[in-house]
XYZ file of C-alpha atoms in Angstrom:
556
model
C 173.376 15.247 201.614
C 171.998 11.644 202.773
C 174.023 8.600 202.198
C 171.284 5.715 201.796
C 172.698 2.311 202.788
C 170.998 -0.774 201.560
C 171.253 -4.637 202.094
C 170.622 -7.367 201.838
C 172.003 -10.574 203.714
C 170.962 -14.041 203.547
C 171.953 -17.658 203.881
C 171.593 -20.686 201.600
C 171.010 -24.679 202.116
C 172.993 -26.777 199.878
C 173.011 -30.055 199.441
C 176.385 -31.666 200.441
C 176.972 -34.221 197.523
C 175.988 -31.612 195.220
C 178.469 -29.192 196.616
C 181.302 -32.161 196.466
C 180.351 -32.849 192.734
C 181.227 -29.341 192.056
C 184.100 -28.651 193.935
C 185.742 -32.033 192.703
C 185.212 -30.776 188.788
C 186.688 -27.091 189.883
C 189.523 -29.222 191.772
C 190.242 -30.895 188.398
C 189.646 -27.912 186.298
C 186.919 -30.181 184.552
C 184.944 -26.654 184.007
C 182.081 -28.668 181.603
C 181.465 -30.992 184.749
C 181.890 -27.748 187.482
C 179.431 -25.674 185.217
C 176.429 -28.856 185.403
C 177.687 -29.271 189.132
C 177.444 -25.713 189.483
C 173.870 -25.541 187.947
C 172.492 -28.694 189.913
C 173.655 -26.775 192.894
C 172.048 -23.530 192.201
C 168.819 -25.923 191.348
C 168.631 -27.758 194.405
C 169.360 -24.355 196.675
C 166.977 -22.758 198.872
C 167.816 -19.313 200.355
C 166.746 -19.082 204.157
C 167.099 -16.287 206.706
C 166.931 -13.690 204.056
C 166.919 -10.046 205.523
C 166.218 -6.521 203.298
C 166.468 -3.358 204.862
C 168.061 0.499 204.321
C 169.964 2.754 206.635
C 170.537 6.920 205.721
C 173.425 8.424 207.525
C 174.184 12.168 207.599
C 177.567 12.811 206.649
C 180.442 14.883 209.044
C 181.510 18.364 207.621
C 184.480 16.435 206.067
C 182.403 14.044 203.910
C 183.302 11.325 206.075
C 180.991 8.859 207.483
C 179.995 5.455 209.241
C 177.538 2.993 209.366
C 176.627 0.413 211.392
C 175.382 -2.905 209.473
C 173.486 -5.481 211.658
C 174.339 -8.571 210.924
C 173.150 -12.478 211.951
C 175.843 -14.548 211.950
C 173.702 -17.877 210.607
C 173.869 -15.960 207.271
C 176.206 -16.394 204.686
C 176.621 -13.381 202.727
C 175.847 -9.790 203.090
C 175.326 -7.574 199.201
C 175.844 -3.727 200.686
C 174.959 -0.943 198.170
C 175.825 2.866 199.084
C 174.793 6.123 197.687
C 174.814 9.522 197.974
C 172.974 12.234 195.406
C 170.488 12.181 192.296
C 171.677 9.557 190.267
C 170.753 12.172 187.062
C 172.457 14.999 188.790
C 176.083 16.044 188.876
C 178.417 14.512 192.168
C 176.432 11.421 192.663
C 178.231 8.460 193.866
C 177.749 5.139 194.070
C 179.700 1.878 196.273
C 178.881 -1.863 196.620
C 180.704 -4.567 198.639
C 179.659 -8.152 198.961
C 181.254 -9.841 202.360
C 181.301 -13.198 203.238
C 179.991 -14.115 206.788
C 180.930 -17.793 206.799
C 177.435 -19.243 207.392
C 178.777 -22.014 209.817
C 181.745 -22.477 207.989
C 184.817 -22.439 210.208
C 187.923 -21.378 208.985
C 190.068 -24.285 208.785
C 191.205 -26.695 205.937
C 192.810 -29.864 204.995
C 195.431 -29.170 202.750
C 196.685 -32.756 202.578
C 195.979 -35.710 203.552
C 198.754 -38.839 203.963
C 197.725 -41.808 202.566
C 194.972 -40.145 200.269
C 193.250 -43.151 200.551
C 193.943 -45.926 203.554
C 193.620 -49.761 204.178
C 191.720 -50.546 207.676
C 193.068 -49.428 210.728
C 196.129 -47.467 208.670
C 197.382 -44.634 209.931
C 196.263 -41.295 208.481
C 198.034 -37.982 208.506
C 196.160 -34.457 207.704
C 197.731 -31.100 207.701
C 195.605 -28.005 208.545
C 195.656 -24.216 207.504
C 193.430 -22.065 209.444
C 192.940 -19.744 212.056
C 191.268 -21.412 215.198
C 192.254 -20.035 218.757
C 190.555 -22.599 220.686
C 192.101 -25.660 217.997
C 191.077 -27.801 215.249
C 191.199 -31.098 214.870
C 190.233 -33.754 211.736
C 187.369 -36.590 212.135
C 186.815 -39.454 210.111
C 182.656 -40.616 210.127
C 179.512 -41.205 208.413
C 176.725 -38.657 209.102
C 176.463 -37.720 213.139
C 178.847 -40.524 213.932
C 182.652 -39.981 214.490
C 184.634 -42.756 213.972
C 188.117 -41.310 214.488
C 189.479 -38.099 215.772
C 192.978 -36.428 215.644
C 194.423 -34.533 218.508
C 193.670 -30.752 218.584
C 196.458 -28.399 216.957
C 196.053 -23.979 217.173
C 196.624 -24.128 213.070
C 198.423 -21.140 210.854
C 197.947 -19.965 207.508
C 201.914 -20.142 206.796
C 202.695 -23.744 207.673
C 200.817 -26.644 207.420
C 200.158 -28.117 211.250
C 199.938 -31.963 211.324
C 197.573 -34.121 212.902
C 197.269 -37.796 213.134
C 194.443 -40.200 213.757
C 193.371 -44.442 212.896
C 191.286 -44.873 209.674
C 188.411 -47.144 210.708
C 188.845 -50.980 210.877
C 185.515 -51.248 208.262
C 186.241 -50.625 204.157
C 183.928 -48.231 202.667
C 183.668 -44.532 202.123
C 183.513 -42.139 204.965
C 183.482 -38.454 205.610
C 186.727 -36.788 206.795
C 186.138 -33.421 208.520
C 188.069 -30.373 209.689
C 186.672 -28.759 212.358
C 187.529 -25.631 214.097
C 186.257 -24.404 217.271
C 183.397 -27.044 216.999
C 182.293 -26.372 213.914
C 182.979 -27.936 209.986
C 185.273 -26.037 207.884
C 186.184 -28.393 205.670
C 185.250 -32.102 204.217
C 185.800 -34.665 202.079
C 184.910 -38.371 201.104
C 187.981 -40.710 202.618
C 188.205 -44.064 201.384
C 189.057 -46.727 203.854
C 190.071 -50.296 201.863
C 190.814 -54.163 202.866
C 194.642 -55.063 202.180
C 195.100 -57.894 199.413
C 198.179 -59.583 198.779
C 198.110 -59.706 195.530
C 200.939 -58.693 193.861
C 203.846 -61.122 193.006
C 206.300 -62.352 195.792
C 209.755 -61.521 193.375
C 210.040 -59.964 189.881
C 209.616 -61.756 186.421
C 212.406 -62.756 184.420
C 213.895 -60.200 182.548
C 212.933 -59.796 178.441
C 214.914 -61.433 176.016
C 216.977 -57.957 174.830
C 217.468 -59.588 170.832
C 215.718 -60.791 168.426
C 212.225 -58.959 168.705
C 210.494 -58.067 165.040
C 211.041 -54.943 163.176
C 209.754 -53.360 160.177
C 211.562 -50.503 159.006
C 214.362 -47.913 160.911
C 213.458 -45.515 163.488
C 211.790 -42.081 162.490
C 212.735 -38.968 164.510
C 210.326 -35.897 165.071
C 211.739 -32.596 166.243
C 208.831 -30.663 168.045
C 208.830 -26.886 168.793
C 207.148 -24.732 170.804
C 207.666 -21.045 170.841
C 209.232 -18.659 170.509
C 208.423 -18.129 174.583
C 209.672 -14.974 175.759
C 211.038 -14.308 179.652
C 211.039 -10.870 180.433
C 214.026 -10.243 182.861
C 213.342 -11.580 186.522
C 212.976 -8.142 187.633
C 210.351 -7.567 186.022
C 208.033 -9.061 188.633
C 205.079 -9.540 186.748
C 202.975 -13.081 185.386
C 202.748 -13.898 181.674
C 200.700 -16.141 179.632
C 200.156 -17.762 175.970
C 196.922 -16.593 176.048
C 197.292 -13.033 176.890
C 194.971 -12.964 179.322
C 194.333 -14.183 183.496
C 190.546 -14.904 183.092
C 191.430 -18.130 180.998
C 188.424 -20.058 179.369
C 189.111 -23.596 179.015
C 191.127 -23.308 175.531
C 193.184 -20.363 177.112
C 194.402 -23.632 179.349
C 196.450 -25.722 177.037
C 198.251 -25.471 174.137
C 197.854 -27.713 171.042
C 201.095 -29.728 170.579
C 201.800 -30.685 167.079
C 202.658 -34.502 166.472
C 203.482 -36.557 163.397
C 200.726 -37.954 161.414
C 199.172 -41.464 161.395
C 199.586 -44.072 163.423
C 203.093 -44.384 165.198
C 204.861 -45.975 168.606
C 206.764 -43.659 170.898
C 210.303 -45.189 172.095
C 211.880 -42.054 173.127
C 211.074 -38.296 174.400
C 213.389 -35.898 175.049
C 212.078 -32.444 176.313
C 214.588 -29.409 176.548
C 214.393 -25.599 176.779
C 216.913 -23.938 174.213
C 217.746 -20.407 173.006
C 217.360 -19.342 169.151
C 220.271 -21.094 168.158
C 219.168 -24.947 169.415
C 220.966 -24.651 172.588
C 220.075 -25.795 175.983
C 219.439 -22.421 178.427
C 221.126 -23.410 181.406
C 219.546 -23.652 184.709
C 221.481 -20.491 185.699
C 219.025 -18.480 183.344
C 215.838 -20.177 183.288
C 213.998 -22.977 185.409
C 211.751 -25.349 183.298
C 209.023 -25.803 186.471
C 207.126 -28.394 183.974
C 206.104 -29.158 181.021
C 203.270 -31.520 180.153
C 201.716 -32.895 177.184
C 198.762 -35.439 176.582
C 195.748 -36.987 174.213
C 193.116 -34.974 175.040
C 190.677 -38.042 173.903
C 192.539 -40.871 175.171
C 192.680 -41.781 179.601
C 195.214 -41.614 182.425
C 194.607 -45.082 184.155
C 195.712 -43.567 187.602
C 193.152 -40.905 187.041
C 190.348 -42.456 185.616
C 187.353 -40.845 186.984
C 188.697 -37.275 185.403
C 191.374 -35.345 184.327
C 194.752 -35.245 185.706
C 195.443 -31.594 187.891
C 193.479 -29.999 184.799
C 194.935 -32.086 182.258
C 192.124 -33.731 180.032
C 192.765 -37.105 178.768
C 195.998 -39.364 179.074
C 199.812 -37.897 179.377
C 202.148 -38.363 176.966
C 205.058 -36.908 178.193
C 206.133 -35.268 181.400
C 209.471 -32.998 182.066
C 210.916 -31.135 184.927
C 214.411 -29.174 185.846
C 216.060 -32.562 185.558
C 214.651 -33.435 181.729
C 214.953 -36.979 182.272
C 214.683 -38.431 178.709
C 211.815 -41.206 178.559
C 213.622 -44.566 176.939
C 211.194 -47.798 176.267
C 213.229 -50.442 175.422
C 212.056 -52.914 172.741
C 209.534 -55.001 172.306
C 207.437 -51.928 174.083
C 206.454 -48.421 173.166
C 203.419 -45.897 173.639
C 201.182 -46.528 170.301
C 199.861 -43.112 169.251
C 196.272 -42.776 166.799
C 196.686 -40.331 164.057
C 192.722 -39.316 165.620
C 194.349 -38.443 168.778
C 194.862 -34.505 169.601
C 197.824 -33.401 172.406
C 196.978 -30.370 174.227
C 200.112 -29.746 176.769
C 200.560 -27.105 179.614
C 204.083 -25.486 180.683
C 205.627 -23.099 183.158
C 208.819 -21.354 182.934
C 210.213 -19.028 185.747
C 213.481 -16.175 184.666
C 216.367 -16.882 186.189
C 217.948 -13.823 184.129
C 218.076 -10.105 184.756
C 218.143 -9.912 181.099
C 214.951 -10.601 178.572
C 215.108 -14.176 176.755
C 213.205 -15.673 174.022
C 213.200 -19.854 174.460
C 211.941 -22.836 173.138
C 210.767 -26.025 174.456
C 211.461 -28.799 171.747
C 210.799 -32.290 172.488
C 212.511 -35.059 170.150
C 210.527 -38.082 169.281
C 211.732 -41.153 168.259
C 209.036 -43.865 167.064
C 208.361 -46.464 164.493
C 205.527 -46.957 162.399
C 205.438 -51.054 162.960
C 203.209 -50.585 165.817
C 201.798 -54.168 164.759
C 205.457 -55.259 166.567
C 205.049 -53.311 169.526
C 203.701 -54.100 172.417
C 201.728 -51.269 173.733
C 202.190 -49.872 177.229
C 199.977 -47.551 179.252
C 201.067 -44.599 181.195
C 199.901 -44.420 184.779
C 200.722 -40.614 186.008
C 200.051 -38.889 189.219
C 200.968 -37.722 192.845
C 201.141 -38.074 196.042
C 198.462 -36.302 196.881
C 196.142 -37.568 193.904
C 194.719 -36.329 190.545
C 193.228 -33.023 191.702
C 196.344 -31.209 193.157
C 200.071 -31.712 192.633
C 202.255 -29.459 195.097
C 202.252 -29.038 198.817
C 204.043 -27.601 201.691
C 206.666 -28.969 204.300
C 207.063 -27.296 207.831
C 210.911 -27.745 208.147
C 210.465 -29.734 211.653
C 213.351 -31.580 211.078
C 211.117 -34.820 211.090
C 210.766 -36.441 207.283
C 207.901 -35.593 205.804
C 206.255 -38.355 203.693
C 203.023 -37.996 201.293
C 202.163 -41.336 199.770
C 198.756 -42.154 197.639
C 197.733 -45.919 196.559
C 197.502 -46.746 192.667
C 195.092 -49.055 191.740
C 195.682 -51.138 188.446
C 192.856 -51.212 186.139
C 194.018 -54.166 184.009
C 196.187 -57.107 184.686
C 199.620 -57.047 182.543
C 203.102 -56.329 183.395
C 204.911 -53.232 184.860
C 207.767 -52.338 182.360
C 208.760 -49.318 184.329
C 208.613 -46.399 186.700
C 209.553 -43.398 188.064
C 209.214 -40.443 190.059
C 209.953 -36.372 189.768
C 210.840 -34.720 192.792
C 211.810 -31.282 193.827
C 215.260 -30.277 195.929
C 215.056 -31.153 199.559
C 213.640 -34.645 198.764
C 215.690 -37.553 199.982
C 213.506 -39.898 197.558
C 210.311 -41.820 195.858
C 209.767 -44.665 196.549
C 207.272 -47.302 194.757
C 206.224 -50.218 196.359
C 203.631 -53.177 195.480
C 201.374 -54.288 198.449
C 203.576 -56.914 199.993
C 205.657 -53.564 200.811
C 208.619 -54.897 198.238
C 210.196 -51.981 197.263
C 210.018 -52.201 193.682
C 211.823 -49.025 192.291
C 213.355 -45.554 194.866
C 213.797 -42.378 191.948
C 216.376 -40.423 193.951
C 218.159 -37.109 192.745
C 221.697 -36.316 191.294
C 222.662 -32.589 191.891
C 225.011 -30.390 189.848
C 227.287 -28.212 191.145
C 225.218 -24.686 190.118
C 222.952 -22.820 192.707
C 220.198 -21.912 191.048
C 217.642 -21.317 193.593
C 215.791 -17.844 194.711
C 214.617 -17.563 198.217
C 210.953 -16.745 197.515
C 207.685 -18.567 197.879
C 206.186 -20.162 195.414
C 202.748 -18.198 195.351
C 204.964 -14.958 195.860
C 207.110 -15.344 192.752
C 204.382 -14.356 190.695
C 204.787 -10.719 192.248
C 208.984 -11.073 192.563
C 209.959 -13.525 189.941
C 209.330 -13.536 185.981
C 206.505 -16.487 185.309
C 205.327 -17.917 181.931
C 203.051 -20.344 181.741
C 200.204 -21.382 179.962
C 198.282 -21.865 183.459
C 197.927 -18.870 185.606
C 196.393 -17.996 188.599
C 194.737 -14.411 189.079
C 195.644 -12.345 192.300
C 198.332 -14.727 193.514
C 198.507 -14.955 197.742
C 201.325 -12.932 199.178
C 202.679 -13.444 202.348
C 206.449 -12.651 203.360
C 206.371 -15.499 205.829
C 205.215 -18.267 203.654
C 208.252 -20.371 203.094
C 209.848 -20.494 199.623
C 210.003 -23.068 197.183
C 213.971 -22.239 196.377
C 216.836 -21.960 198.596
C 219.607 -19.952 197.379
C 222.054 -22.109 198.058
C 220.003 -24.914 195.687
C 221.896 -27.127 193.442
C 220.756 -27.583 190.154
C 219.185 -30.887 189.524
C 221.146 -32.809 186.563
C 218.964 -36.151 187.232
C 216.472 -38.594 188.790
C 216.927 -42.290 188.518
C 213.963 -44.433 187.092
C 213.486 -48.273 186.952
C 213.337 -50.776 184.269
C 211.058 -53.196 185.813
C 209.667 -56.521 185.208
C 206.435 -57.099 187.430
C 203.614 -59.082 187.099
C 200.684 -56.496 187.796
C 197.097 -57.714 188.880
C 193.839 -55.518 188.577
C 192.591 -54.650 191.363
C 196.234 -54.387 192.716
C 196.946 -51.358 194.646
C 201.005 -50.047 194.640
C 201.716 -47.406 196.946
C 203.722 -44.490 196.119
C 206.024 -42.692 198.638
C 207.329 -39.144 198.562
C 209.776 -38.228 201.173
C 211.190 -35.162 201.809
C 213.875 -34.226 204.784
C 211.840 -31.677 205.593
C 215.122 -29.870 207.551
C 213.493 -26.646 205.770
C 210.439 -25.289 205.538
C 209.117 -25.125 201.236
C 206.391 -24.875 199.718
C 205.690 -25.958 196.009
C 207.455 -29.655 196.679
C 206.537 -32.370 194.209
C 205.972 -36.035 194.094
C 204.792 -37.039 190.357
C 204.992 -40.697 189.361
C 205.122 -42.893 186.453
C 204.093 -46.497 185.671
C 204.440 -48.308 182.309
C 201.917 -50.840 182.178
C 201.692 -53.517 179.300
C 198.139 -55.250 179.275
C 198.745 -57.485 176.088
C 198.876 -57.220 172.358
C 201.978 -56.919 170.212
C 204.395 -60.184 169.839
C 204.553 -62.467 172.339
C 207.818 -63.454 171.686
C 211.182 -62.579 169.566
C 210.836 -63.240 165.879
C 212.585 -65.319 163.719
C 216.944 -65.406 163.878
C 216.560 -62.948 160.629
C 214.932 -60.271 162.501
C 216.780 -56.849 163.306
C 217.007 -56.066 167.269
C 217.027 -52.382 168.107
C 218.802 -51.822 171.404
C 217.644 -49.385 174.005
C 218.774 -48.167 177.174
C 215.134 -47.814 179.237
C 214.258 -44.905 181.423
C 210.931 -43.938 182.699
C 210.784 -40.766 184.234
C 210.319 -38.268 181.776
């Protein structure tokens, strides 16, 4: 028998901004702005280069055979199609394979970049994955022109490799570039801004703590969701509440029920119980995160998309440590009965045994919202709104990620607060006349709770639930793990009550610092800002009215 080869290999020109547009909306998991990115790409695309042909190969006396594929390496992708018999006839057999050639590409790319945005002349720090034997190194231009270039580094796929270079002494938008071996493998836009000193030189007087209005006591709402069930860790395998890995975008999110009407939120407090209402301890499962928001309403910090995937504003946010989110009075988060919460969780078995949990989280509001003044959540990281988790070499040097927030509306900041994973030594958020303004640092427990695994291997080694999963997970024994087994539990991260005059315009850096004496991947740096832009009293009521005390806390 003959075994007929065909195929067919071409290459395609794509515009760049289209190609951004698109991989920004995947970034986000925006998929209705990836699919019209996707289309204007596919519409703007011309295939070059294109080349058709067939080879027939005789096979050895053992069935066995080989054939040479010619290929041009300006191409991008090669479709091979292989048979052997009468397609109508018994024995017939059919293979196809589509490889990637690259097409110019080189294979190297900025994971991270350190400030993710930078004021003239800053200092910027990128960290490369690739493989490049002759080096890589990150520019900073417009067009032909390079501006700024980092050293060259020999870059891994294990461990991020650092490079540094000077952000250009002009404001505007520029191209940052990874190139390896000479060529692009990577780009993005880089914003370069002019420093103001805008913020306020010390802190505004504190709120009177008495005598603010209130109609009516305190409601409570006890949310559920589950039951969740943890096969034992064992197990090795990835769950999710949809049932299935090729998610469309409702298999994302889960609806989180809410009370009805119109209500303020002055306390959340998320937990992960058993049956019986009580708290699983760390020892048997890890609560990675848990996230809730309006799908209709806006994350200022974000507000040119969603936040990692997460439509609309956040309501609530919770890690390992659970910290309990505490607005003291006049303020709260003012809720529309029209607005929907969709949330997203993970939850990783810490058991050898099979568990069914919960996550509850316990809502206290009041329906006054007329006596509240209203304060908007600002949430993000250190790296930005598309991703949220990054690796640290272990060089022994601190490793610090930091992005810049940019007010939308004047008002004042009420509070803040940062989650962070173990291994950090802190968070630190700080207005632009670099006065520290609030450090979110963590209180361990005594129990060692961590598993020595990486974080994109512990989908094949350690039990996973979440509502967000990722199909055919990277393994690799030497990436570095998220958990050390001699990890402490975390029992707490400090948060700020704060009392800051806020600007628009204003841009408040956020810091994430990690020792970095060990190598781990999956470290966090999530913050929270509660803004007030107006509305609500302006002052405490009359002598008659009933104060309701509060103990503030901003982190969860």
């Amino acid at each position: 028998r003959t075994v007929t080869i065909s195929y067919r290999s071409y290459g395609v020109i794509q515009p760049v901004e289209s190609q951004r547009a698109f991989g920004k909306a995947l970034a986000e998991r925006d998929l209705v702005a990836a699919v019209a990115a996707n289309d204007a790409v596919v519409g703007a695309s011309e295939e070059v280069g294109t080349i058709d042909a067939t080879i027939e190969v005789t096979p050895e006396a053992d069935g066995t055979w080989t054939a040479e594929v010619p290929i041009d390496p300006a191409l991008y992708v090669v479709q091979v199609e292989a048979t052997c018999g009468d397609p109508l006839a018994d024995g017939f057999s059919y293979g196809a394979r589509l490889f990637y050639l690259g097409g110019g590409y080189a294979d190297v790319y900025a994971d991270r970049v350190s400030p993710t945005s930078s004021p003239v002349g800053g200092q910027v720090a990128a960290y490369l994955y690739g493989d490049c034997e002759d080096g890589a190194t990150v520019t900073i231009g417009r067009g032909d022109e390079v501006l700024a270039e980092s050293s060259s580094v020999v870059p891994t796929w294990t461990v991020p490799s650092k490079v540094t270079l000077t952000a250009p002494s002009s404001p505007g938008t520029y191209d940052l570039r990874a190139t390896c071996d000479g060529e692009v493998g990577d780009w993005s836009t880089y914003e370069v801004f002019t420093p103001d000193e805008v913020s306020a030189e010390a802190p505004l007087a504190a709120d009177p703590t008495e005598g603010w209005p209130s109609q009516g006591s305190r409601e409570t709402y006890h949310g559920k969701i589950g039951p969740i069930t943890l096969p034992p860790m064992e197990m090795g395998d990835m769950a999710s509440t949809s049932g299935s890995k090729a998610m469309g975008p409702s298999g994302l999110f889960i609806d989180v029920p809410k009370p009805e009407g119109d209500f303020a939120i002055t306390k959340i407090d998320i937990d992960l119980v058993d049956a019986d209402g009580m708290t699983v301890p760390a020892t048997s499962a890890h609560l990675h995160h848990f996230v809730f928001g309006a799908s209709n309403g806006t994350n200022p910090a974000c507000p040119n998309g969603s936040t990692f995937g997460i439509p609309g504003s956040i309501v609530a946010a919770a890690g390992a440590e659970k910290t309990v989110l505490d607005i003291g009075d006049p303020y709260g988060m003012v809720v529309k009965g029209t607005d929907t919460w969709k949330g997203v969780y993970e939850l990783m078995s810490r058991s050898m045994e099979s568990q069914e949990v919960y996550l509850t989280y316990d809502l206290t509001y009041r329906r006054d919202v007329s006596n509240v003044r209203p304060v908007v959540r600002y949430f993000g990281s250190a790296t930005g709104c598309s991703t949220f988790n990054w690796t640290i070499d272990g060089s022994g040097t601190p490793d610090t990620q930091s992005t810049y927030i940019e007010i939308q509306k004047s008002g004042r900041l009420v509070g803040g607060g940062a989650h962070i994973h173990n291994g950090a030594a802190y968070a630190d958020i700080v207005n632009d006349r670099d006065r520290l303004l609030c450090r979110s640092e963590i209180t361990y427990g005594s129990n060692e709770v961590g598993h020595a695994m990486p974080m994109l291997k512990r989908a094949m080694d350690e039990e996973t639930t979440t509502t967000m999963v990722d199909d055919d997970p990277m393994v690799d024994d030497d990436y570095p793990p998220e958990f050390y087994d001699d990890d402490l539990e975390i029992a707490g991260i400090s948060s700020c009550a704060l009392a800051e005059s806020v600007t628009a315009g204003e841009r408040i850096r956020f810091d994430t610092v990690y020792e970095n004496d060990r190598a781990r991947s999956g470290v966090m740096g999530i913050y929270t800002l509660m803004v007030w832009e107006g509305g609500g009293p302006a002052a405490p009521g009359p002598d008659d009215a009933v104060a309701v005390p509060g103990s503030p806390s901003y982190t969860g």
